[in-house]
CSV table of C-alpha atoms in Angstrom, one decimal:
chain,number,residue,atom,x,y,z
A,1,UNK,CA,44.6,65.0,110.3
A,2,UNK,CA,47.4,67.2,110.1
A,3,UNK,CA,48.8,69.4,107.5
A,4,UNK,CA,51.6,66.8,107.3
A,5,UNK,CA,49.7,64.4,106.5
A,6,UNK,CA,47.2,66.2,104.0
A,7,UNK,CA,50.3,66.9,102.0
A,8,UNK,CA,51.6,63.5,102.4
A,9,UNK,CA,47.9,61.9,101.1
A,10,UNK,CA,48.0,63.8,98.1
A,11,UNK,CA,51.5,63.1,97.3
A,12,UNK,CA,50.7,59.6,97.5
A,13,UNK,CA,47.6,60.2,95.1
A,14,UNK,CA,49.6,62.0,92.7
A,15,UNK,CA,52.5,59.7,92.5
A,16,UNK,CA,49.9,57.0,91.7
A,17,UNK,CA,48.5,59.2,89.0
A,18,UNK,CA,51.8,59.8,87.8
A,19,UNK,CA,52.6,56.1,87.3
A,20,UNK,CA,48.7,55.3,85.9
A,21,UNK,CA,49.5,58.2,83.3
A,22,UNK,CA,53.0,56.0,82.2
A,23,UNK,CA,51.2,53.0,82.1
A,24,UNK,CA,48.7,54.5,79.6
A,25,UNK,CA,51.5,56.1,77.5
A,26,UNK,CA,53.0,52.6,77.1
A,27,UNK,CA,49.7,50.7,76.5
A,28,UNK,CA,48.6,52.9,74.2
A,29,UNK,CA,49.2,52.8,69.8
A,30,UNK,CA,47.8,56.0,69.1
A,31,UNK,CA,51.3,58.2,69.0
A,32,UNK,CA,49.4,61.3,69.7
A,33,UNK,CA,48.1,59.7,72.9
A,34,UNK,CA,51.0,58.7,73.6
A,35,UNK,CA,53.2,61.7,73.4
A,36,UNK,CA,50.5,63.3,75.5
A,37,UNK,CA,50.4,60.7,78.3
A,38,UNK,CA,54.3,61.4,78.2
A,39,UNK,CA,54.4,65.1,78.4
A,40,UNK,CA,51.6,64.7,81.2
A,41,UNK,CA,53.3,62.3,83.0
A,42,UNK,CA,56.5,64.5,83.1
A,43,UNK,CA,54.9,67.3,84.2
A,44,UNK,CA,53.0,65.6,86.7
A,45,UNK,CA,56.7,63.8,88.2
A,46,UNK,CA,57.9,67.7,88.8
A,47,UNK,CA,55.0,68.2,90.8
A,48,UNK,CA,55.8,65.0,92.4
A,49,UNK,CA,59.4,66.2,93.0
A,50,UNK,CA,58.3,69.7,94.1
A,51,UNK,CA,56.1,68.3,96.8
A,52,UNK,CA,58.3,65.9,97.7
A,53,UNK,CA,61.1,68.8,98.3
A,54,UNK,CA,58.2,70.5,100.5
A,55,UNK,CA,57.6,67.1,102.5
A,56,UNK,CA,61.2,66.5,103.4
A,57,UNK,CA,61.2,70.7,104.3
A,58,UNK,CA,58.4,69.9,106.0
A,59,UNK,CA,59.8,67.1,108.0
A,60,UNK,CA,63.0,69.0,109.1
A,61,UNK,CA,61.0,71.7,110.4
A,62,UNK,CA,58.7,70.0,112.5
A,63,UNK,CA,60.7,65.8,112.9
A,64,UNK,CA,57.4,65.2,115.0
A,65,UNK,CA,55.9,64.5,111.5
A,66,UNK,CA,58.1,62.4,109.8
A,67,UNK,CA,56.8,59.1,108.8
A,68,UNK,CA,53.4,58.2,107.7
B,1,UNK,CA,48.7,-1.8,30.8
B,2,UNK,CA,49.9,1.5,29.0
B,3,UNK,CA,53.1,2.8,30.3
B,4,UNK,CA,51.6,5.8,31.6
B,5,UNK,CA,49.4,3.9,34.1
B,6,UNK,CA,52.7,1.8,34.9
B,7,UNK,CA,54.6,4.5,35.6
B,8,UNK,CA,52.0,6.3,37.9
B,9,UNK,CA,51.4,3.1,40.0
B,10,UNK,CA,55.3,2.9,40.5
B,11,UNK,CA,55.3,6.4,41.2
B,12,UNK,CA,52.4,6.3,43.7
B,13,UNK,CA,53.9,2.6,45.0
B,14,UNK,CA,57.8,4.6,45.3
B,15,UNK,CA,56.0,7.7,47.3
B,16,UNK,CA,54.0,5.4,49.9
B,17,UNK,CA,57.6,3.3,50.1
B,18,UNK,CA,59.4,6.5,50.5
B,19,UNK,CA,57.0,8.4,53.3
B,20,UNK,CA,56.9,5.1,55.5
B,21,UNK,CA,61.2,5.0,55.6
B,22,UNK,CA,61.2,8.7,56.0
B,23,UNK,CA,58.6,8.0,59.1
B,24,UNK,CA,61.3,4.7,60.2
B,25,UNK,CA,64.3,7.2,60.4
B,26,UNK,CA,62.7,10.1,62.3
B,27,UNK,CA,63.0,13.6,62.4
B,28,UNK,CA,66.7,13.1,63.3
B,29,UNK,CA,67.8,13.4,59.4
B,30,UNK,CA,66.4,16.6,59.5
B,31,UNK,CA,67.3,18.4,62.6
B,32,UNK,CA,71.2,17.1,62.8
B,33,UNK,CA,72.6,16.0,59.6
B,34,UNK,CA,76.0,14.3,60.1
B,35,UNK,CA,77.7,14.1,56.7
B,36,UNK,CA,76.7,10.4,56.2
B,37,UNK,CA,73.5,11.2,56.9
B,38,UNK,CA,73.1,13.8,54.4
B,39,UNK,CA,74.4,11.2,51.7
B,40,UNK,CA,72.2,8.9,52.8
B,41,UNK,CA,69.6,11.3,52.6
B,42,UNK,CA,70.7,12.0,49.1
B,43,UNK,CA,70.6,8.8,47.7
B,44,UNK,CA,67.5,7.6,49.1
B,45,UNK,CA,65.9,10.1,47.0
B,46,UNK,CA,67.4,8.9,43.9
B,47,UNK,CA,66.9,5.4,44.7
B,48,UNK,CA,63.3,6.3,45.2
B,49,UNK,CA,63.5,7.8,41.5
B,50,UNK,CA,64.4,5.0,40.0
B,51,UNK,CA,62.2,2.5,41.7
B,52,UNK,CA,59.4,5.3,40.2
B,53,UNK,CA,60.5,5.1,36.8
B,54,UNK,CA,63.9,3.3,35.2
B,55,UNK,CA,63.5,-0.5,34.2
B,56,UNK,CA,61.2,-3.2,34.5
B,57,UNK,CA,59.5,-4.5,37.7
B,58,UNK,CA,62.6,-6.1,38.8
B,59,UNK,CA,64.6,-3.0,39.3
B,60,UNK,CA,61.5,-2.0,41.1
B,61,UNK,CA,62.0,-4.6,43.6
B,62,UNK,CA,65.5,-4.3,43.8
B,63,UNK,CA,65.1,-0.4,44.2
B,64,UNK,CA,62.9,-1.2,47.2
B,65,UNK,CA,65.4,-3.4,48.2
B,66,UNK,CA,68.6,-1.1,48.3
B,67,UNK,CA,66.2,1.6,49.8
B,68,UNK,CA,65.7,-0.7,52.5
B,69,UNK,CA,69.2,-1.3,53.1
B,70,UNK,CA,70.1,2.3,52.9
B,71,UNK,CA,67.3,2.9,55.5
B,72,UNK,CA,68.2,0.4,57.9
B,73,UNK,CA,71.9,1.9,57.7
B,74,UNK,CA,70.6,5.0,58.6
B,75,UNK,CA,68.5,3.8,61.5
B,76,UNK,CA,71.5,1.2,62.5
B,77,UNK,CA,74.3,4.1,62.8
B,78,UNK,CA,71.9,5.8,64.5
B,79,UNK,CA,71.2,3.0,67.1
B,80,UNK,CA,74.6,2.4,67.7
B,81,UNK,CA,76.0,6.1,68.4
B,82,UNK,CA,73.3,6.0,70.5
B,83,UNK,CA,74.7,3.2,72.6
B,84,UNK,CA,78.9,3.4,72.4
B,85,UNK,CA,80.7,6.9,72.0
B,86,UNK,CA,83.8,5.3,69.7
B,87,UNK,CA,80.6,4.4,67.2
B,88,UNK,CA,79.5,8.0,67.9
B,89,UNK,CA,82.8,9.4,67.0
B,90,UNK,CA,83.0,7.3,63.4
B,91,UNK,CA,79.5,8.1,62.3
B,92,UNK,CA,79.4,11.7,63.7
B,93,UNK,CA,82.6,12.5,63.9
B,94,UNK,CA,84.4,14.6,66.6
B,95,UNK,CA,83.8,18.6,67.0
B,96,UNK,CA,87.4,20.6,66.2
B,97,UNK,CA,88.5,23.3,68.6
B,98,UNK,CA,89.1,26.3,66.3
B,99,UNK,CA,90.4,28.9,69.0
B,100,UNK,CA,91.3,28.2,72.5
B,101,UNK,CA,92.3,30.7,74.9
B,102,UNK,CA,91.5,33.5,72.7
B,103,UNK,CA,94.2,31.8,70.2
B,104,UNK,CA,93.8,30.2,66.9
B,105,UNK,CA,94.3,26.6,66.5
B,106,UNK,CA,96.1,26.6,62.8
B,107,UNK,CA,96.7,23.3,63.1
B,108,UNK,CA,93.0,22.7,63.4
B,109,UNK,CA,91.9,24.8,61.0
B,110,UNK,CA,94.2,23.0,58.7
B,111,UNK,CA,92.8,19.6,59.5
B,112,UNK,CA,89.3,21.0,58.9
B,113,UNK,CA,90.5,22.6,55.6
B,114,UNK,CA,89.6,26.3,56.8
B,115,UNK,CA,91.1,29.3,56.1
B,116,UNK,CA,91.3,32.2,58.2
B,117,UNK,CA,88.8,34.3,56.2
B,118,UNK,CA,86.0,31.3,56.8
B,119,UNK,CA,87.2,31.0,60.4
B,120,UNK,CA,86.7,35.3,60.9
B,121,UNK,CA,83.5,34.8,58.5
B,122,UNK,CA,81.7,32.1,60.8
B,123,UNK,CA,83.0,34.4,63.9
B,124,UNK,CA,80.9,37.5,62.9
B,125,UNK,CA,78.0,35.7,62.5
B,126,UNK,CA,78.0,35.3,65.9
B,127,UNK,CA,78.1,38.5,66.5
B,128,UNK,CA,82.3,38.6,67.3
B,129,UNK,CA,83.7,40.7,65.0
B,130,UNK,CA,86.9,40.6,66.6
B,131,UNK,CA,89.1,37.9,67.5
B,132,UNK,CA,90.0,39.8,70.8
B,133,UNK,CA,86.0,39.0,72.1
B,134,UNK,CA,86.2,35.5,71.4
B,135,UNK,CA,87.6,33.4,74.0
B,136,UNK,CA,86.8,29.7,72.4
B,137,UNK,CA,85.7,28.2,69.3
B,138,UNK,CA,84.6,25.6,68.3
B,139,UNK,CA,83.5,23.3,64.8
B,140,UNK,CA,80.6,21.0,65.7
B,141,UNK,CA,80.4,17.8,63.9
B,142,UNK,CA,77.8,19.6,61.6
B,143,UNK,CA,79.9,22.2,60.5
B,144,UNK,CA,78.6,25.0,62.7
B,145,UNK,CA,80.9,27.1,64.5
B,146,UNK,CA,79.9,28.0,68.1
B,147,UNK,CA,82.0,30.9,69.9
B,148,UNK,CA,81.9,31.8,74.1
B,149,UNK,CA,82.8,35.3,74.2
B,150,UNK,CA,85.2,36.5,77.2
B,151,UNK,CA,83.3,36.9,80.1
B,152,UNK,CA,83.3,40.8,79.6
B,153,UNK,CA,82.2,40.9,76.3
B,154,UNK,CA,79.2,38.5,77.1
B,155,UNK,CA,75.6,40.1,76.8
B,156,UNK,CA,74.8,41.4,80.6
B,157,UNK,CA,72.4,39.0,82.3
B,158,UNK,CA,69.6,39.9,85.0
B,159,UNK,CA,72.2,37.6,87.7
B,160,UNK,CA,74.8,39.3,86.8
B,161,UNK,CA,74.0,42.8,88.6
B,162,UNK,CA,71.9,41.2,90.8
B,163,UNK,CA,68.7,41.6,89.3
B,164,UNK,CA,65.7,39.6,91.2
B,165,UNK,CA,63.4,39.0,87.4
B,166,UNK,CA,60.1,37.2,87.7
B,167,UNK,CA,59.8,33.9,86.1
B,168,UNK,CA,58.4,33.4,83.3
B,169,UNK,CA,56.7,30.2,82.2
B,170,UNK,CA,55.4,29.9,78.6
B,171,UNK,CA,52.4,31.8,77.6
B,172,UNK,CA,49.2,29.7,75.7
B,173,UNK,CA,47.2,30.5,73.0
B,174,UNK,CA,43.3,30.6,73.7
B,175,UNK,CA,42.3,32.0,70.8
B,176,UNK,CA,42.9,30.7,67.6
B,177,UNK,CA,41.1,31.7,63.9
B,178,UNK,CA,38.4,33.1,66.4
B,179,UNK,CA,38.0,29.5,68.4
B,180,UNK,CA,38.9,29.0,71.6
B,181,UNK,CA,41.7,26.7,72.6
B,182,UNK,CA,40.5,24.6,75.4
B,183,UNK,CA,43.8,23.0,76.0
B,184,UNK,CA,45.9,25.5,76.2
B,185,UNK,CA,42.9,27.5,78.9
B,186,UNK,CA,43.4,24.2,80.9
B,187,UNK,CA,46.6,24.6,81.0
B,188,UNK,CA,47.4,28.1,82.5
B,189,UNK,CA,44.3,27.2,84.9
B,190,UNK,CA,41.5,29.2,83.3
B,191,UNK,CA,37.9,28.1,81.7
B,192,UNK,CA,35.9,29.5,79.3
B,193,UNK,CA,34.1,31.6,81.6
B,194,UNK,CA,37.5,33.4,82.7
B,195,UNK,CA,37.9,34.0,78.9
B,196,UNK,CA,34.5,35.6,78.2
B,197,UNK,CA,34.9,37.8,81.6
B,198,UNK,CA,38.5,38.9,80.0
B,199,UNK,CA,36.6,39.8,76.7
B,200,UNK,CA,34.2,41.3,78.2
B,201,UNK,CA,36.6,43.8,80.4
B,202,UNK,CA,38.4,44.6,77.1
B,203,UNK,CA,34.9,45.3,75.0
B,204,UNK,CA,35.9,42.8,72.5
B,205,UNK,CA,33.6,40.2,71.3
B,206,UNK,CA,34.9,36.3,70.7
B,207,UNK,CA,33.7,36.9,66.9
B,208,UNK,CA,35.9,39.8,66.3
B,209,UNK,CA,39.4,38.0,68.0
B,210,UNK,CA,41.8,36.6,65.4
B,211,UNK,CA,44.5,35.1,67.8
B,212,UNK,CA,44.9,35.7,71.9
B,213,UNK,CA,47.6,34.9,74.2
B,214,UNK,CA,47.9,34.6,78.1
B,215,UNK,CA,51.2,35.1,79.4
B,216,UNK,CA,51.8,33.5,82.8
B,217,UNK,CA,51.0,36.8,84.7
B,218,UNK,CA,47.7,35.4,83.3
B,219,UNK,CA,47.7,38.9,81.6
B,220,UNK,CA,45.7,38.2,78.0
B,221,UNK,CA,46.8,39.4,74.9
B,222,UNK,CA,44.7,40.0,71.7
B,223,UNK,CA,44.6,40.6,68.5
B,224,UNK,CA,41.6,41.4,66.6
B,225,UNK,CA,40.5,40.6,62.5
B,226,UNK,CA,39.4,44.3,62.4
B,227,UNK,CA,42.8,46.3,62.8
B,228,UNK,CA,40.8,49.4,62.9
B,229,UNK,CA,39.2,48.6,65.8
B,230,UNK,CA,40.7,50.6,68.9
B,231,UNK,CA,40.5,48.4,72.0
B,232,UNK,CA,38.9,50.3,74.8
B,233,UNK,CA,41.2,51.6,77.7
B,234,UNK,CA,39.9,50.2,81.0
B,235,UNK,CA,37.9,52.9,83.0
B,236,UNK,CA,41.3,53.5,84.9
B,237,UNK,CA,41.4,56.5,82.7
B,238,UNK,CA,39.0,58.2,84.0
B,239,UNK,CA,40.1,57.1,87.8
B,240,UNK,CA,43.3,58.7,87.1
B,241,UNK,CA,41.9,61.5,85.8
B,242,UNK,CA,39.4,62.0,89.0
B,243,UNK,CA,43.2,61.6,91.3
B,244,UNK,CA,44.7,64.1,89.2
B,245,UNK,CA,41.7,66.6,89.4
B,246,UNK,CA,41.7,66.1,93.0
B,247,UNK,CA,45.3,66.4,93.8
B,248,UNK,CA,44.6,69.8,92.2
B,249,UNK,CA,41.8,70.5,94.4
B,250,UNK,CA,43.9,69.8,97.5
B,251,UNK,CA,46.8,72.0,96.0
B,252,UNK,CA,44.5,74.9,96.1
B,253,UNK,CA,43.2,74.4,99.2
B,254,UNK,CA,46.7,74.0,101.0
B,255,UNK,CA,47.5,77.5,99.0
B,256,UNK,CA,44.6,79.1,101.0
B,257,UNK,CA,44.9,77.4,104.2
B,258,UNK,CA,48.5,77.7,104.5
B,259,UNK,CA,49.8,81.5,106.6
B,260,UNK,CA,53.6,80.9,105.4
B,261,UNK,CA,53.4,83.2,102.1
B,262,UNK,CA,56.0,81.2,100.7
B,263,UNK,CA,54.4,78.0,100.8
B,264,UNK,CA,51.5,79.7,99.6
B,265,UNK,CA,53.2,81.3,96.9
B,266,UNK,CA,54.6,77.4,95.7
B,267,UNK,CA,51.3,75.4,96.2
B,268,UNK,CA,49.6,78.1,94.3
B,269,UNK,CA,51.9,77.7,91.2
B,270,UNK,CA,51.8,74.2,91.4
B,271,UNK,CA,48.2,74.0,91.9
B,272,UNK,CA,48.3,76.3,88.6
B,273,UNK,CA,50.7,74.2,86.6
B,274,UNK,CA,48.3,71.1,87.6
B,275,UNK,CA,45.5,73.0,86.5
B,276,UNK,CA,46.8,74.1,82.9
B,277,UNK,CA,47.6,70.1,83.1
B,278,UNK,CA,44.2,68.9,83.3
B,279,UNK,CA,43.1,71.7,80.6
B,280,UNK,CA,45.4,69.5,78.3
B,281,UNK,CA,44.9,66.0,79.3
B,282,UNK,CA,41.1,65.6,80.1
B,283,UNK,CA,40.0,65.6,76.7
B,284,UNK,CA,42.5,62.2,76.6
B,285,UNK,CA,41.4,60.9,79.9
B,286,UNK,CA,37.6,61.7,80.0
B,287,UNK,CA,36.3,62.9,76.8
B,288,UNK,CA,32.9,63.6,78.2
B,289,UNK,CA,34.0,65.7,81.2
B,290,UNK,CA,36.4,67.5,78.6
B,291,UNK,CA,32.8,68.4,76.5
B,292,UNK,CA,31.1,69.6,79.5
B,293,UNK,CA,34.3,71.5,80.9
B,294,UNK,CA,34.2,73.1,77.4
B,295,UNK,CA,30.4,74.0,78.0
B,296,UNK,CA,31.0,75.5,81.8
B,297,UNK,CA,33.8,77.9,79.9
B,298,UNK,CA,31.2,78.6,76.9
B,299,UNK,CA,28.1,79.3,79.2
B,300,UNK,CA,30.6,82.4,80.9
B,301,UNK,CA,29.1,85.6,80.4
């Protein structure tokens, strides 16, 4: 497995983390939980969107990666 | 006979009489009332009182009598504006256009003995508060007004912009007062079994559900006599906490095995940032891995 591809995995696990933790800040009636399943799912989409910068860098660099 | 007895046999007599015609006419009285209906309405009651009460036995027959009549009326107007529209129009009567084109019909708000103040009054109470929005009017043989807003001022639909929505069908109540509702689990295509699997995954118990719902998703909704309770999250919790832990562990290890010192620079800060994330969140995800976490820190020399 490639670099690439490593980086690309785990983008795909954390974007699916991202969206779990959204799912539980709307399912959830306790408003602490809630605001903290929000700030956590924020945080966690900038990571997403840093990463996501770094992929497309990534694929630029070397287009032999691009694609899954 | 004393009068008292009389009177509540005429009463109880009157009251059977009554609850058959009401079953004869339907629940069309209620749901439409045309003006004559209403009347009739009206005096059927009183008719009914006086059969319970005024007079000897005679006007109690002749009580029944006119009830009868006014019954049959009912049923027969009815009947025939079912059949012919010019016998619709007498008994119902015709609906009035109050504004067409986005103008008032004064001549029609004559006829109907409006004024502009009842016209603007029925108009914001649907939600047009001003004449400019409204496009068409209209009096319905009831008396309600209904409006059609211009087409830009109409509430934006999922067609409009193109929107594909899922359909929904009805959801059906399983759960009622704690028993199950076979019916309405034969309807959406589930059994009993389903239902106590469903339970089960949400930790709830049949005794404790006051009311539950399945939407057609076949998603189930509950809602429990003991408000208190707090239903337990599905174990996806702690899966997502598990991803995020990882996702940190693979941040790390790109910021080692990387050789650009730039890249190794970012993933370490974001690795970092992911890390003072988990700090924050396990104790909401996975309580017990937040405890031992907690421990690991305390057992530091």
């Amino acid at each position: 497995m490639t670099v690439s591809s490593q980086v690309k995995q785990t983008l795909a696990s954390l974007k699916s983390a991202q969206a779990n933790l959204e799912t539980f800040a709307l399912s959830t009636q306790n408003q602490k939980a809630k605001n903290m399943y929000t700030q956590a799912a924020q945080t966690t989409q900038s990571i997403v969107d840093e990463l996501q910068m770094r992929v497309n860098e990534l694929e630029q660099q070397e287009p032999q990666y691009k694609g899954y | 006979m004393p009068d008292w007895l009389e009177t509540a046999l005429r009463a109880s007599l009157a009251v059977v009489y009554l609850f058959f015609l009401a079953k004869m006419i339907g629940k069309r009285q209620v749901s439409q009332l045309t003006f004559f209906e209403y009347v009739v309405g009206i005096t059927i009651g009183s008719l009914t009182a006086q059969a319970a009460l005024v007079g000897g036995v005679d006007t109690l027959i002749n009580s029944m009598v006119a009830l009868l009549v006014f019954a049959l009326f009912s049923l027969g107007s009815a009947y025939f504006s079912m059949k012919n529209k010019v016998f619709r129009n007498i008994f119902e009567g015709k609906s009035t256009v109050l504004v067409k084109d986005g103008k008032i019909m004064e001549r029609n708000l004559k006829k109907e003995r409006l004024t502009i103040d009842d016209l603007m009054e029925q108009l914001r109470m649907k939600n047009a508060f001003k004449l400019a929005d409204v496009e068409f009017a209209l009096m319905e043989p009831n008396g309600r007004v209904s409006v059609l807003k211009k087409t830009d001022k109409q509430p934006l639909n999922a067609s409009q912009i193109g929107l594909d929505v899922r359909r929904e069908s009805e959801p059906q109540v399983v759960v009622m007062d704690g028993e199950i509702m076979d019916e309405g689990l034969a309807t959406i295509g589930f059994n009993r079994h389903w239902l106590h699997g469903e339970l089960e995954k949400q930790g709830v118990t049949l005794e404790n559900v006051f009311f539950a719902q399945v939407d057609s998703q076949g998603k189930l909704n509950l809602d429990l006599y003991d408000d208190k309770i707090q239903m337990a999250q599905p174990s996806n919790l702690k899966l997502t906490h598990a991803t995020l832990k990882k996702c940190q562990a693979d941040l790390e290890l790109f910021a080692l095995s990387t050789k650009n010192e730039r890249m190794k620079q970012l993933y370490g800060e974001e690795a970092q940032r992911m890390q003072e994330l988990l700090e924050e969140i396990t104790p909401w995800l996975n309580p017990d891995a937040a405890k031992k976490m907690k421990k690991g820190l305390d057992a530091l020399p």
